[in-house]
PDB file of C-alpha atoms and ligand atoms in Angstrom:
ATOM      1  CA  UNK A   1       0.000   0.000   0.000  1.00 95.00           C
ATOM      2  CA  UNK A   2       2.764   2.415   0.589  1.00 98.00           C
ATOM      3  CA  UNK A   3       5.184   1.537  -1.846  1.00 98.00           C
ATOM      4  CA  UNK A   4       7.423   4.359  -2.959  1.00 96.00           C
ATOM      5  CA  UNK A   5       6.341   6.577  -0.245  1.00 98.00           C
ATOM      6  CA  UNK A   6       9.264   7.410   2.450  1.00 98.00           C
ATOM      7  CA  UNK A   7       8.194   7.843   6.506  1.00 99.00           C
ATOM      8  CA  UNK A   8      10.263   9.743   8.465  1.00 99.00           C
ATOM      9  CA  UNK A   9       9.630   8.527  12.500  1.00 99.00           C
ATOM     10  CA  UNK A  10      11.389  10.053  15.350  1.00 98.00           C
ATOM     11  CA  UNK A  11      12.488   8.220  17.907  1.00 98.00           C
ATOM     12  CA  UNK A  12      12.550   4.877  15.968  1.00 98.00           C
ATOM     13  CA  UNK A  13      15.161   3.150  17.732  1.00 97.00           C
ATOM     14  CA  UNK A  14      12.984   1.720  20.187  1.00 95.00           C
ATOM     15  CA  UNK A  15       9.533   1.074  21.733  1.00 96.00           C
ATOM     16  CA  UNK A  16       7.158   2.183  19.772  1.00 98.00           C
ATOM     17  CA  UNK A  17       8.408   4.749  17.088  1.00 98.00           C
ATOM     18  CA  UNK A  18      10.149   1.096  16.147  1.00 98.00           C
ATOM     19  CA  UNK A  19       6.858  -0.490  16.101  1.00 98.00           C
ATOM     20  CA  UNK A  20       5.227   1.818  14.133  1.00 98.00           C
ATOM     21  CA  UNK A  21       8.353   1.870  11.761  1.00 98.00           C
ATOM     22  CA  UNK A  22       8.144  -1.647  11.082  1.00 98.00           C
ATOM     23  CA  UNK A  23       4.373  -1.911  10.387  1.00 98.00           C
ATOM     24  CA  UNK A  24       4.876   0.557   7.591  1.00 98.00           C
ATOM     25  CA  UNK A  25       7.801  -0.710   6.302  1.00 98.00           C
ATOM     26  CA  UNK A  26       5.808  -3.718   5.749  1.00 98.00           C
ATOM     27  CA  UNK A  27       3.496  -1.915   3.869  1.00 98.00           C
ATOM     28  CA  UNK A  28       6.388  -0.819   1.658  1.00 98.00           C
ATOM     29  CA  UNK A  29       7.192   2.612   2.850  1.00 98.00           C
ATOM     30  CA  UNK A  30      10.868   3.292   2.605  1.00 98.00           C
ATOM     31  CA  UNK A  31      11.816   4.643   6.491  1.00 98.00           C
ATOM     32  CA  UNK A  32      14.291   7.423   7.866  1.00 98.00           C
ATOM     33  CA  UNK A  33      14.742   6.292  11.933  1.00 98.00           C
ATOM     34  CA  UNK A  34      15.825   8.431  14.254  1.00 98.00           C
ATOM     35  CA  UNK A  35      16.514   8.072  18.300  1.00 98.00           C
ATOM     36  CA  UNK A  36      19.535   7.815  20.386  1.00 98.00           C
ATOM     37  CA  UNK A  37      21.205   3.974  21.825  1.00 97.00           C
ATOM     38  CA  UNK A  38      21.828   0.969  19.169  1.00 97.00           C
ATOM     39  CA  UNK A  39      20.931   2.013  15.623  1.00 98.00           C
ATOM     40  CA  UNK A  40      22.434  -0.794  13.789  1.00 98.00           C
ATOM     41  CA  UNK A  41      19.428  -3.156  15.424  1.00 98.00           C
ATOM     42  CA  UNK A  42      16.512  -1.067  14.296  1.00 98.00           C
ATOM     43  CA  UNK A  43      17.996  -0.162  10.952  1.00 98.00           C
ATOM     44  CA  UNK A  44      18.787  -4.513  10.016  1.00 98.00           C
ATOM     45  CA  UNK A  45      15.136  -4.791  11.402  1.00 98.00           C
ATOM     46  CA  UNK A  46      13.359  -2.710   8.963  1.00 98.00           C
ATOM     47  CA  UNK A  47      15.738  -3.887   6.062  1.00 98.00           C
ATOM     48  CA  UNK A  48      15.057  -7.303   6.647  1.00 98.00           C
ATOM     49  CA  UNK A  49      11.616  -6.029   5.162  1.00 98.00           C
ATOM     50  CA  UNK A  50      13.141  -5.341   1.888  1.00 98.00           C
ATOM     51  CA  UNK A  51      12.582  -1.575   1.665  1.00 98.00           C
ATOM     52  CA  UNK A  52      15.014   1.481   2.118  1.00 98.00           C
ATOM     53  CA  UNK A  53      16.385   2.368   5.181  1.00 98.00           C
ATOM     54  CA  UNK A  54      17.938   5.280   6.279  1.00 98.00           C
ATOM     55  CA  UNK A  55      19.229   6.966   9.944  1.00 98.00           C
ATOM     56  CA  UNK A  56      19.705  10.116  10.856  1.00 98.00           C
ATOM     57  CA  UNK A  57      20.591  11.212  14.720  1.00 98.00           C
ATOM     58  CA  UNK A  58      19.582  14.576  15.255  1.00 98.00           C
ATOM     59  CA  UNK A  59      18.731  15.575  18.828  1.00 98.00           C
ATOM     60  CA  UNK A  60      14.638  16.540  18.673  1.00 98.00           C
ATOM     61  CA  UNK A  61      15.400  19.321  21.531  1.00 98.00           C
ATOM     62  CA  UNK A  62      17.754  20.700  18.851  1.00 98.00           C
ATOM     63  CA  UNK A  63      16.030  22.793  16.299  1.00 98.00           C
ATOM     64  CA  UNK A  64      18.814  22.946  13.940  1.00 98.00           C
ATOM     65  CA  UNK A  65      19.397  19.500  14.006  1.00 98.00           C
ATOM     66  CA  UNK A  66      15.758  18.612  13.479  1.00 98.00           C
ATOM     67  CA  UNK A  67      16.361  21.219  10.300  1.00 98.00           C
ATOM     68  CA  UNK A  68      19.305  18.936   9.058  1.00 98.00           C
ATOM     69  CA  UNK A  69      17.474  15.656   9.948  1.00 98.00           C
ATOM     70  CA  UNK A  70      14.920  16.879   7.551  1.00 98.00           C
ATOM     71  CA  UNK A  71      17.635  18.030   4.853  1.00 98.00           C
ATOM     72  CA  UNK A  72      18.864  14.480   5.088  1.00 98.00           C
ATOM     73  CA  UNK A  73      15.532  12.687   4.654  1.00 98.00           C
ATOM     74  CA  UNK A  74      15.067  14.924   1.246  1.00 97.00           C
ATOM     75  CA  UNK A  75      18.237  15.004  -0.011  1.00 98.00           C
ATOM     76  CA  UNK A  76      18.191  11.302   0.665  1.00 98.00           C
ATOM     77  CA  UNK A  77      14.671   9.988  -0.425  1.00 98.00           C
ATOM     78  CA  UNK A  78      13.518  12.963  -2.506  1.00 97.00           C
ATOM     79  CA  UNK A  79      10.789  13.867   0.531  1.00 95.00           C
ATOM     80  CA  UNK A  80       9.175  13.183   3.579  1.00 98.00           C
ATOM     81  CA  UNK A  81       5.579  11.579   2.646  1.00 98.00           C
ATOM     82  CA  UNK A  82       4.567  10.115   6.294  1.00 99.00           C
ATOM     83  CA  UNK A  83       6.251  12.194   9.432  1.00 99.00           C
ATOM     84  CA  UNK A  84       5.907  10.409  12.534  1.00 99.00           C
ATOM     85  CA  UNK A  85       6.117  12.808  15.735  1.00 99.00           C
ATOM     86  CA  UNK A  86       6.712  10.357  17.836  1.00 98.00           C
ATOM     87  CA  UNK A  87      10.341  10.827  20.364  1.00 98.00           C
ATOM     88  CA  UNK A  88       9.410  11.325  23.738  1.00 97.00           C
ATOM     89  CA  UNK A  89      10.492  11.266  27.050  1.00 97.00           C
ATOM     90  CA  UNK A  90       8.891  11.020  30.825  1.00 96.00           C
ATOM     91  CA  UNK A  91      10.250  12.786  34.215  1.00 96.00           C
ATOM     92  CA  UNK A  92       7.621  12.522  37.174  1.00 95.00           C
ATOM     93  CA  UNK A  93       7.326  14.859  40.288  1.00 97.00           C
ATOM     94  CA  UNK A  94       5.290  16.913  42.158  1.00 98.00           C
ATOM     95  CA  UNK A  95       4.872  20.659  40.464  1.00 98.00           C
ATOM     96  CA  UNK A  96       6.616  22.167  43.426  1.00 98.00           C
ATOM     97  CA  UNK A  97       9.838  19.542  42.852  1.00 98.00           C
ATOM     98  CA  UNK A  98      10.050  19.966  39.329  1.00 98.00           C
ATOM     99  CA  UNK A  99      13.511  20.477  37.960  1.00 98.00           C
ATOM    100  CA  UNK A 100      12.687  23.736  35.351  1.00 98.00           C
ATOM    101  CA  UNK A 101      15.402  22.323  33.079  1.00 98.00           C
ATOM    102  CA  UNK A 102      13.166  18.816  32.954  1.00 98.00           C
ATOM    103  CA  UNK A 103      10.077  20.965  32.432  1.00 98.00           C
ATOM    104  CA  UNK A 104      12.084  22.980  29.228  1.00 98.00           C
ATOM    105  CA  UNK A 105      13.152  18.864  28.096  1.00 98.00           C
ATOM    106  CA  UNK A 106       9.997  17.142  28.145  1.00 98.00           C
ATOM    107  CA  UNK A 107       8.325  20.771  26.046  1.00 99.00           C
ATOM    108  CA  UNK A 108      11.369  20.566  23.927  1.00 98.00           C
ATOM    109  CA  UNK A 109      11.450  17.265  23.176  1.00 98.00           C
ATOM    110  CA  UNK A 110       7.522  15.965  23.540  1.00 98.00           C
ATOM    111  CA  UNK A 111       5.889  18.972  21.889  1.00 98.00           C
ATOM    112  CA  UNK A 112       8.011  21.602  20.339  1.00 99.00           C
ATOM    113  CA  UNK A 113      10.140  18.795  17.788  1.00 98.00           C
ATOM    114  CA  UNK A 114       6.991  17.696  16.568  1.00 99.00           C
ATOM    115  CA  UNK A 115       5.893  21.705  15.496  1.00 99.00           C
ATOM    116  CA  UNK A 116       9.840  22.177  14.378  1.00 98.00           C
ATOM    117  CA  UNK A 117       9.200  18.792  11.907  1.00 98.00           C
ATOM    118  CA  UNK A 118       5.812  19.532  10.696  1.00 99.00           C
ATOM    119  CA  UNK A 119       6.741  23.324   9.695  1.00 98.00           C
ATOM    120  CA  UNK A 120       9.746  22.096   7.555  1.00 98.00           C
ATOM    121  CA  UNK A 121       7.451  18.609   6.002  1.00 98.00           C
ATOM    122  CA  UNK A 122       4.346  20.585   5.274  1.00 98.00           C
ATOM    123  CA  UNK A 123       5.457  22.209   1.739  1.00 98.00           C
ATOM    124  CA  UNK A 124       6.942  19.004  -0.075  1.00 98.00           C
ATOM    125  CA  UNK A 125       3.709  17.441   1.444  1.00 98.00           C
ATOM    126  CA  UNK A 126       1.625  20.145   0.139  1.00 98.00           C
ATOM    127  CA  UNK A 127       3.016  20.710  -3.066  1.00 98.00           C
ATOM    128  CA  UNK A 128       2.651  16.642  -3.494  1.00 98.00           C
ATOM    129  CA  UNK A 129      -0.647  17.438  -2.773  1.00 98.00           C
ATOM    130  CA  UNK A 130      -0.290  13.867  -0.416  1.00 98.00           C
ATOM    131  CA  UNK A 131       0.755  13.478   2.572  1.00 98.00           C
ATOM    132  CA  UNK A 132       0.216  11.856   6.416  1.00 98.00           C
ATOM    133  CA  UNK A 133       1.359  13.758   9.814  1.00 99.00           C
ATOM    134  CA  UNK A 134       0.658  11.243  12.846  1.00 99.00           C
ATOM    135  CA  UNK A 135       1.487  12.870  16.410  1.00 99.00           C
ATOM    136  CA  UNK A 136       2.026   9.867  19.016  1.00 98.00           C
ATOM    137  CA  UNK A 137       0.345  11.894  21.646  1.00 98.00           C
ATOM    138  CA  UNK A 138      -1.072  10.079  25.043  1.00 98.00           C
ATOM    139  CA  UNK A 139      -3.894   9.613  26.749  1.00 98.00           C
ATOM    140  CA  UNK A 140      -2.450  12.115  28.522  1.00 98.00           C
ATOM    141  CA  UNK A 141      -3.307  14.292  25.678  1.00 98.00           C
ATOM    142  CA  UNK A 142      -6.695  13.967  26.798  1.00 98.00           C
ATOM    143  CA  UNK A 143      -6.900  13.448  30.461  1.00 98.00           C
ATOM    144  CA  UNK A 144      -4.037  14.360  33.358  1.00 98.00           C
ATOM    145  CA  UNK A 145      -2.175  12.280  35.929  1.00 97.00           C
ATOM    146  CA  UNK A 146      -0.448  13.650  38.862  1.00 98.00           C
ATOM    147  CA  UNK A 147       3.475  14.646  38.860  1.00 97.00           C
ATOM    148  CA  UNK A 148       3.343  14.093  35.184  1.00 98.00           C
ATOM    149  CA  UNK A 149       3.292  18.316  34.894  1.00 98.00           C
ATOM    150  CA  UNK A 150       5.212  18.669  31.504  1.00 98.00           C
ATOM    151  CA  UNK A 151       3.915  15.985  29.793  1.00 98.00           C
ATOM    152  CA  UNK A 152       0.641  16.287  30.334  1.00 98.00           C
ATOM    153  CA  UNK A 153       1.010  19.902  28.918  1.00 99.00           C
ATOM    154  CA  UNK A 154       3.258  18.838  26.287  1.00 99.00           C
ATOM    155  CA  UNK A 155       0.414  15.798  25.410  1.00 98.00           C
ATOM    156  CA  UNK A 156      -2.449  18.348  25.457  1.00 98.00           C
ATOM    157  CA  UNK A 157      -0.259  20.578  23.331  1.00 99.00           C
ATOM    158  CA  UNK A 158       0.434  18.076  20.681  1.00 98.00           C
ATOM    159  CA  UNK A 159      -3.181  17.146  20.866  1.00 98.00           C
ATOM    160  CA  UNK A 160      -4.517  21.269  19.907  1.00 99.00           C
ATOM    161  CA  UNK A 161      -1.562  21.434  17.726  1.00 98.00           C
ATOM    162  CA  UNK A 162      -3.136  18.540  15.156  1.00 99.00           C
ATOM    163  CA  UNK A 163      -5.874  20.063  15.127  1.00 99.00           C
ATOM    164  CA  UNK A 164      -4.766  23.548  13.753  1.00 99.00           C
ATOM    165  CA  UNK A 165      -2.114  21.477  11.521  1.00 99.00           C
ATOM    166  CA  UNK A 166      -5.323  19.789  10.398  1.00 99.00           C
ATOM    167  CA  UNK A 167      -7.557  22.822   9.793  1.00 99.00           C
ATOM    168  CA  UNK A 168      -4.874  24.158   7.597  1.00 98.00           C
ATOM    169  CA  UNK A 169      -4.436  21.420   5.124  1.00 98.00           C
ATOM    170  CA  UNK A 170      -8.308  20.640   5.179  1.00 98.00           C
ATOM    171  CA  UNK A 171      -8.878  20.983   1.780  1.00 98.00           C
ATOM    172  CA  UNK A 172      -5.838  19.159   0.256  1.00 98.00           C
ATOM    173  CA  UNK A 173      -4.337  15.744   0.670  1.00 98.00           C
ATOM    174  CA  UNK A 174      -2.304  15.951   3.718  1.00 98.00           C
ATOM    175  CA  UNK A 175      -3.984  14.590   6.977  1.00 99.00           C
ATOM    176  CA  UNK A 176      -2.746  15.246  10.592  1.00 99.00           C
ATOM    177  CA  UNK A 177      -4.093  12.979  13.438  1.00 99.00           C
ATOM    178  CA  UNK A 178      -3.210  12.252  16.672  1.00 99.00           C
ATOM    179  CA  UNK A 179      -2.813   8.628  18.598  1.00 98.00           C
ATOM    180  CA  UNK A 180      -3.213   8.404  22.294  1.00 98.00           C
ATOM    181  CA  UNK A 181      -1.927   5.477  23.825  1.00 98.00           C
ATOM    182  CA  UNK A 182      -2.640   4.041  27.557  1.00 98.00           C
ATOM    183  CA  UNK A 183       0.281   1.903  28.770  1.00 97.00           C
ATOM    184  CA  UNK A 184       3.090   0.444  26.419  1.00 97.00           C
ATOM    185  CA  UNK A 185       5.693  -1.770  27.850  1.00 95.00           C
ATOM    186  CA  UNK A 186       8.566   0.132  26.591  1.00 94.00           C
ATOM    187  CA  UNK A 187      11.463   1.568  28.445  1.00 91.00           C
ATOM    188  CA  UNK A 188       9.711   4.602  29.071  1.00 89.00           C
ATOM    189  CA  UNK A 189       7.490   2.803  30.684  1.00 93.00           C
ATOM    190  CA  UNK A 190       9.484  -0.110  32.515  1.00 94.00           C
ATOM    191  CA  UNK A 191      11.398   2.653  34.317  1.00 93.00           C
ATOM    192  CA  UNK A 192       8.159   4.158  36.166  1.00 92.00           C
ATOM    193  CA  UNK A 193       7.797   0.199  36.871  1.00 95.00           C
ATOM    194  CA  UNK A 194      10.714  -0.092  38.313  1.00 96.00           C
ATOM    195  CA  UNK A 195      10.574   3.261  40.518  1.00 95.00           C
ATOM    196  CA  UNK A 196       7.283   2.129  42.145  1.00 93.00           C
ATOM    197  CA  UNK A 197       8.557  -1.892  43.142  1.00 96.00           C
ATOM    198  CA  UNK A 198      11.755   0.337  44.477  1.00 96.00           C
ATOM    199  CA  UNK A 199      10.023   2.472  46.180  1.00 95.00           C
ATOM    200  CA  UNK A 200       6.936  -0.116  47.813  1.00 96.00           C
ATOM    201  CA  UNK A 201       9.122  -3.337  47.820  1.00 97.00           C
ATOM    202  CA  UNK A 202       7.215  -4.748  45.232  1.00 97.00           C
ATOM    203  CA  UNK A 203       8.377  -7.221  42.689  1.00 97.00           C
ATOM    204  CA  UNK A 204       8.057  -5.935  38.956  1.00 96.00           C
ATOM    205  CA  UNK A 205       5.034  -8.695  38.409  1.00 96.00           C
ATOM    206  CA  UNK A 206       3.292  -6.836  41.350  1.00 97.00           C
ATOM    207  CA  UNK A 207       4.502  -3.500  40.253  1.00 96.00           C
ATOM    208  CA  UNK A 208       3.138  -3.774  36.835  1.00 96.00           C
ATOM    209  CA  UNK A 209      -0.019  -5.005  37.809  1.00 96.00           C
ATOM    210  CA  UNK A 210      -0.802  -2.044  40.362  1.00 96.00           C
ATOM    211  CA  UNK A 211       0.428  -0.010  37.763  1.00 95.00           C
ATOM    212  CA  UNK A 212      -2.030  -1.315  35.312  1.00 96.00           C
ATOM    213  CA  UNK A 213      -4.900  -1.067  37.842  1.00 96.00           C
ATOM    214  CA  UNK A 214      -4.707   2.414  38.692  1.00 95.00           C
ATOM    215  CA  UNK A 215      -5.688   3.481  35.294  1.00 96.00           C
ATOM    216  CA  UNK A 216      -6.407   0.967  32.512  1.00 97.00           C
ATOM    217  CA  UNK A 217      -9.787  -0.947  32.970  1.00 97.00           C
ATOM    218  CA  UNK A 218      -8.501  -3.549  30.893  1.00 98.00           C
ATOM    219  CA  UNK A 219      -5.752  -4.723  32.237  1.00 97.00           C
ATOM    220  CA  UNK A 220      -3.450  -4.988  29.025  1.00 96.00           C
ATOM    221  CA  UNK A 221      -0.515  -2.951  27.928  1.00 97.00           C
ATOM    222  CA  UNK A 222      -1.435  -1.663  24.097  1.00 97.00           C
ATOM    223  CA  UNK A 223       1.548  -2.914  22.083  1.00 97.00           C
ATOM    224  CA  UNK A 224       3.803  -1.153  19.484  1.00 97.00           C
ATOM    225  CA  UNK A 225       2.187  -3.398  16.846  1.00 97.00           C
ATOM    226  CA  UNK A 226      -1.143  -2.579  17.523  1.00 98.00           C
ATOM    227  CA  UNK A 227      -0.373   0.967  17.248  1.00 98.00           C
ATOM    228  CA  UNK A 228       1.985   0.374  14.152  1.00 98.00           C
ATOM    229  CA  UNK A 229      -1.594  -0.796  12.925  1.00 98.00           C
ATOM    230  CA  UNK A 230      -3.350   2.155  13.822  1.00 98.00           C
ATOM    231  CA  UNK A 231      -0.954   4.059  12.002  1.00 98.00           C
ATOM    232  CA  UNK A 232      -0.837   1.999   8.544  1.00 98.00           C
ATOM    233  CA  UNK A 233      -5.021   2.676   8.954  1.00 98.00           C
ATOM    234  CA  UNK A 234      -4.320   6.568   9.101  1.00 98.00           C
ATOM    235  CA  UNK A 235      -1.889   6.101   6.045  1.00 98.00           C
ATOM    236  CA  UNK A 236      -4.489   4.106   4.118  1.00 98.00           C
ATOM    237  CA  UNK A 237      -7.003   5.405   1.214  1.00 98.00           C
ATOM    238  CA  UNK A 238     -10.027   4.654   3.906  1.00 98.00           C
ATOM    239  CA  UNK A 239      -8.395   7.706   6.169  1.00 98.00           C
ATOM    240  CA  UNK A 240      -8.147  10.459   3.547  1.00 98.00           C
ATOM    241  CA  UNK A 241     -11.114  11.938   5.351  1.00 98.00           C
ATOM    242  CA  UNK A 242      -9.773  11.480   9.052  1.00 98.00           C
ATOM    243  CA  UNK A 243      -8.861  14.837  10.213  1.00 98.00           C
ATOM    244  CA  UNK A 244      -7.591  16.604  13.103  1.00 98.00           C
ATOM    245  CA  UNK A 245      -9.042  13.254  15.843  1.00 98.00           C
ATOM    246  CA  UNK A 246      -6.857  12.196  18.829  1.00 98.00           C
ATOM    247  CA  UNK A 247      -7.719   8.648  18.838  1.00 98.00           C
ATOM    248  CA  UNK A 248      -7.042   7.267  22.153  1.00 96.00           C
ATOM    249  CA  UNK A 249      -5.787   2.903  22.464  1.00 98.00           C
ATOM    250  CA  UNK A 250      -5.895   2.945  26.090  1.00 98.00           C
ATOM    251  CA  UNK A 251      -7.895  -0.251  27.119  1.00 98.00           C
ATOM    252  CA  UNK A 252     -10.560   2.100  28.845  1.00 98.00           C
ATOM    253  CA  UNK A 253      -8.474   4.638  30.357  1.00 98.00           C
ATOM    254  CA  UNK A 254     -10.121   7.807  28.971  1.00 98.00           C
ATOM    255  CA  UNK A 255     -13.507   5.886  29.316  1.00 98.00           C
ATOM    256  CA  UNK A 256     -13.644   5.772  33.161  1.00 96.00           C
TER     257      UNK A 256
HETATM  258  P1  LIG B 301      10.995   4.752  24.363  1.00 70.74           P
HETATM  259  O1  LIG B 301      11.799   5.322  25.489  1.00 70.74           O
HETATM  260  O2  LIG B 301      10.963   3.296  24.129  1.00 70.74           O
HETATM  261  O3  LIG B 301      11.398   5.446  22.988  1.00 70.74           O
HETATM  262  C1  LIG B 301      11.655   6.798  22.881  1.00 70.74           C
HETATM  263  C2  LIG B 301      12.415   7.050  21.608  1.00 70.74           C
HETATM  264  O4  LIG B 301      12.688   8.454  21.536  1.00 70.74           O
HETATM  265  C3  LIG B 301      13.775   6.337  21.571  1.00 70.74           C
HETATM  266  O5  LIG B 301      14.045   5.947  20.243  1.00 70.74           O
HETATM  267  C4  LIG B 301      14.737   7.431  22.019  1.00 70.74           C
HETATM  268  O6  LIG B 301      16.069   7.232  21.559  1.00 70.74           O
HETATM  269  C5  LIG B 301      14.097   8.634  21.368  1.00 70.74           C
HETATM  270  N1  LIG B 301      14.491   9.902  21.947  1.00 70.74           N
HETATM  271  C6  LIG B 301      14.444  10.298  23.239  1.00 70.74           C
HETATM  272  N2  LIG B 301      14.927  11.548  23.351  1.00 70.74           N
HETATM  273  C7  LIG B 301      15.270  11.938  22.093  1.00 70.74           C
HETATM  274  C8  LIG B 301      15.828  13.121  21.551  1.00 70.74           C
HETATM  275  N3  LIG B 301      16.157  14.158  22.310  1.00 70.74           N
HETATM  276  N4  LIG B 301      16.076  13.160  20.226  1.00 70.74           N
HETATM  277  C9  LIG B 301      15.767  12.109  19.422  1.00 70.74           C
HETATM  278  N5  LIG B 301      15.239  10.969  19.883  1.00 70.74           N
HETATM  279  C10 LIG B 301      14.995  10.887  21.198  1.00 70.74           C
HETATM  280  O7  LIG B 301       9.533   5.352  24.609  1.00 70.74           O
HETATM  281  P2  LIG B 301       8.103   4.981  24.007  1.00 70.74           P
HETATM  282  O8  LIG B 301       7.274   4.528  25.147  1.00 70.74           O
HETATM  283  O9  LIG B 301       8.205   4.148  22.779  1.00 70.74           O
HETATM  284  O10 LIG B 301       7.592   6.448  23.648  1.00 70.74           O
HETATM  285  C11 LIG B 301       7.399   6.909  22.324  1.00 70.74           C
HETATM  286  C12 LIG B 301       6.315   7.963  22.321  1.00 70.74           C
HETATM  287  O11 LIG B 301       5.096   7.385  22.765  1.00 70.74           O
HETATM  288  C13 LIG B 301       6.594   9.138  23.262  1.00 70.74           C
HETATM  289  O12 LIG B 301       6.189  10.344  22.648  1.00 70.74           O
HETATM  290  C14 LIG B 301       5.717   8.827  24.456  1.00 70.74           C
HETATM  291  O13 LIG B 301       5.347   9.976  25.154  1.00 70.74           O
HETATM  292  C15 LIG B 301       4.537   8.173  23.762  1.00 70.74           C
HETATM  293  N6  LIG B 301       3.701   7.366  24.642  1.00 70.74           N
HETATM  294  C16 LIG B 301       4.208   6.279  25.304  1.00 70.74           C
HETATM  295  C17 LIG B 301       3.375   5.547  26.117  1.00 70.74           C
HETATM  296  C18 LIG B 301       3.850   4.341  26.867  1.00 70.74           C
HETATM  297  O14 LIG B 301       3.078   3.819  27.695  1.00 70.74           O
HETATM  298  N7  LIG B 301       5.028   3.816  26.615  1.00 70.74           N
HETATM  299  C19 LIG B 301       2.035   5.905  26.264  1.00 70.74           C
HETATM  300  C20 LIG B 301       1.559   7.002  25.584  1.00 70.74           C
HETATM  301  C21 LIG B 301       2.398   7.723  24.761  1.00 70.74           C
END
């Protein structure tokens, strides 16, 4: 289905930028990864699915960097057709406790990369008249947790910001959307995990279920492959009509 098209994701090298990576790789998109750690992992991965792969590192609190990322992808691929906002990160504390230069991070990183890449994608998208912008917001674009200050604002940011990138390209071929995920079991994720056993002296089987039961009625991490899914659907012919939503797979979360 997306054969000769080229999807840039940030923060591919793991969790679920790699998930979502892979699912449209196996639709035939060629892919441009990004994300710090091992590279040479991810990148094999999505070869081993016979398209083109290509890596570029920049640092998405970097603005320059995201500027060459995207030089890269074009002067590499011809041009972006799929951008994937997806590089994140997590720091948890109380308002009062929070370290400003975590707050300026998690904005940085969660919210203002994703307006940095969509300003420099939109004209090759727009000019192609194609293209597909998918924001890997949260459910915590939609609803708030305590001690999660800047990424609940970041989330909720993300979320408005589809919109309005949305509203803009209404009448042409480009789409923006949001996904919201509940709980993924990805290193983001294993390391909140890990600070609750530490801190209760509970073992990671009893950590992750308490975890699971404060917040997700069903019970069940969503996995990288589901939302890889979700993703190929908002990429798909069916979806040129899907607009500016923040579609939450959260096993109930937003529900309650
Ligand atoms: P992860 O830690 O597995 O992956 C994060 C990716 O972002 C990695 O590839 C990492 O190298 C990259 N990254 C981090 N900082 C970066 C930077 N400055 N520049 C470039 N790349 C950077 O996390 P994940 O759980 O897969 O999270 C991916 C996205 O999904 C995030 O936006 C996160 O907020 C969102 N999300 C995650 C969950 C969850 O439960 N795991 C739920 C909802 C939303």
């Amino acid at each position: 289905m997306l054969k000769g098209k080229t999807a840039l994701v940030t923060g591919s090298t793991s969790g679920i930028g790699l998930g979502i990576a892979l699912a449209l790789a196996r639709q035939g998109a060629n892919i441009v990864l990004n994300g710090f750690g091992d590279t040479e992992g991810p990148k094999a991965e999505v070869a081993r699915l016979g398209v083109r792969v290509g890596y570029h590192g920049a640092d998405m609190s970097k603005p320059a960097e995201i500027e060459a990322m995207m030089q890269y992808a074009a002067a590499q691929f011809g041009r972006v057709d799929i951008l994937i906002n997806n590089a994140g990160i997590q720091h948890v504390a109380k308002v009062e406790d929070f370290p400003p230069e975590r707050w300026d991070a998690v904005i940085a990183i969660n919210l203002s990369s994703a307006f940095h890449a969509t300003r420099l994608a939109l004209p090759a998208m727009k000019a192609a008249n194609w293209g597909r912008i998918i924001n890997v917001a949260s459910v915590h674009g939609l609803v708030a947790s305590a001690e999660k200050v800047a990424y609940v604002a970041a989330k909720h940011g993300i979320v408005g910001m589809t919109k309005v990138v949305a509203l803009e390209t209404a009448t042409t071929g480009v789409t923006c959307n949001a996904i919201c995920p509940g709980w993924v079991l990805t290193p983001l994720v294993q390391k909140q995990v890990d600070a609750k056993a530490a801190a209760n002296g509970w073992t990671n089987e009893e950590a992750t279920r308490r975890l699971l039961g404060e917040k997700e009625p069903s019970m069940q991490f969503t996995t990288p492959e589901e939302l890889g899914e979700l993703a190929v659907f908002f990429c798909s012919a069916a979806a040129n009509n899907v607009r500016g939503v923040a579609w939450n797979m959260d096993g109930g979360w937003a529900a309650q």
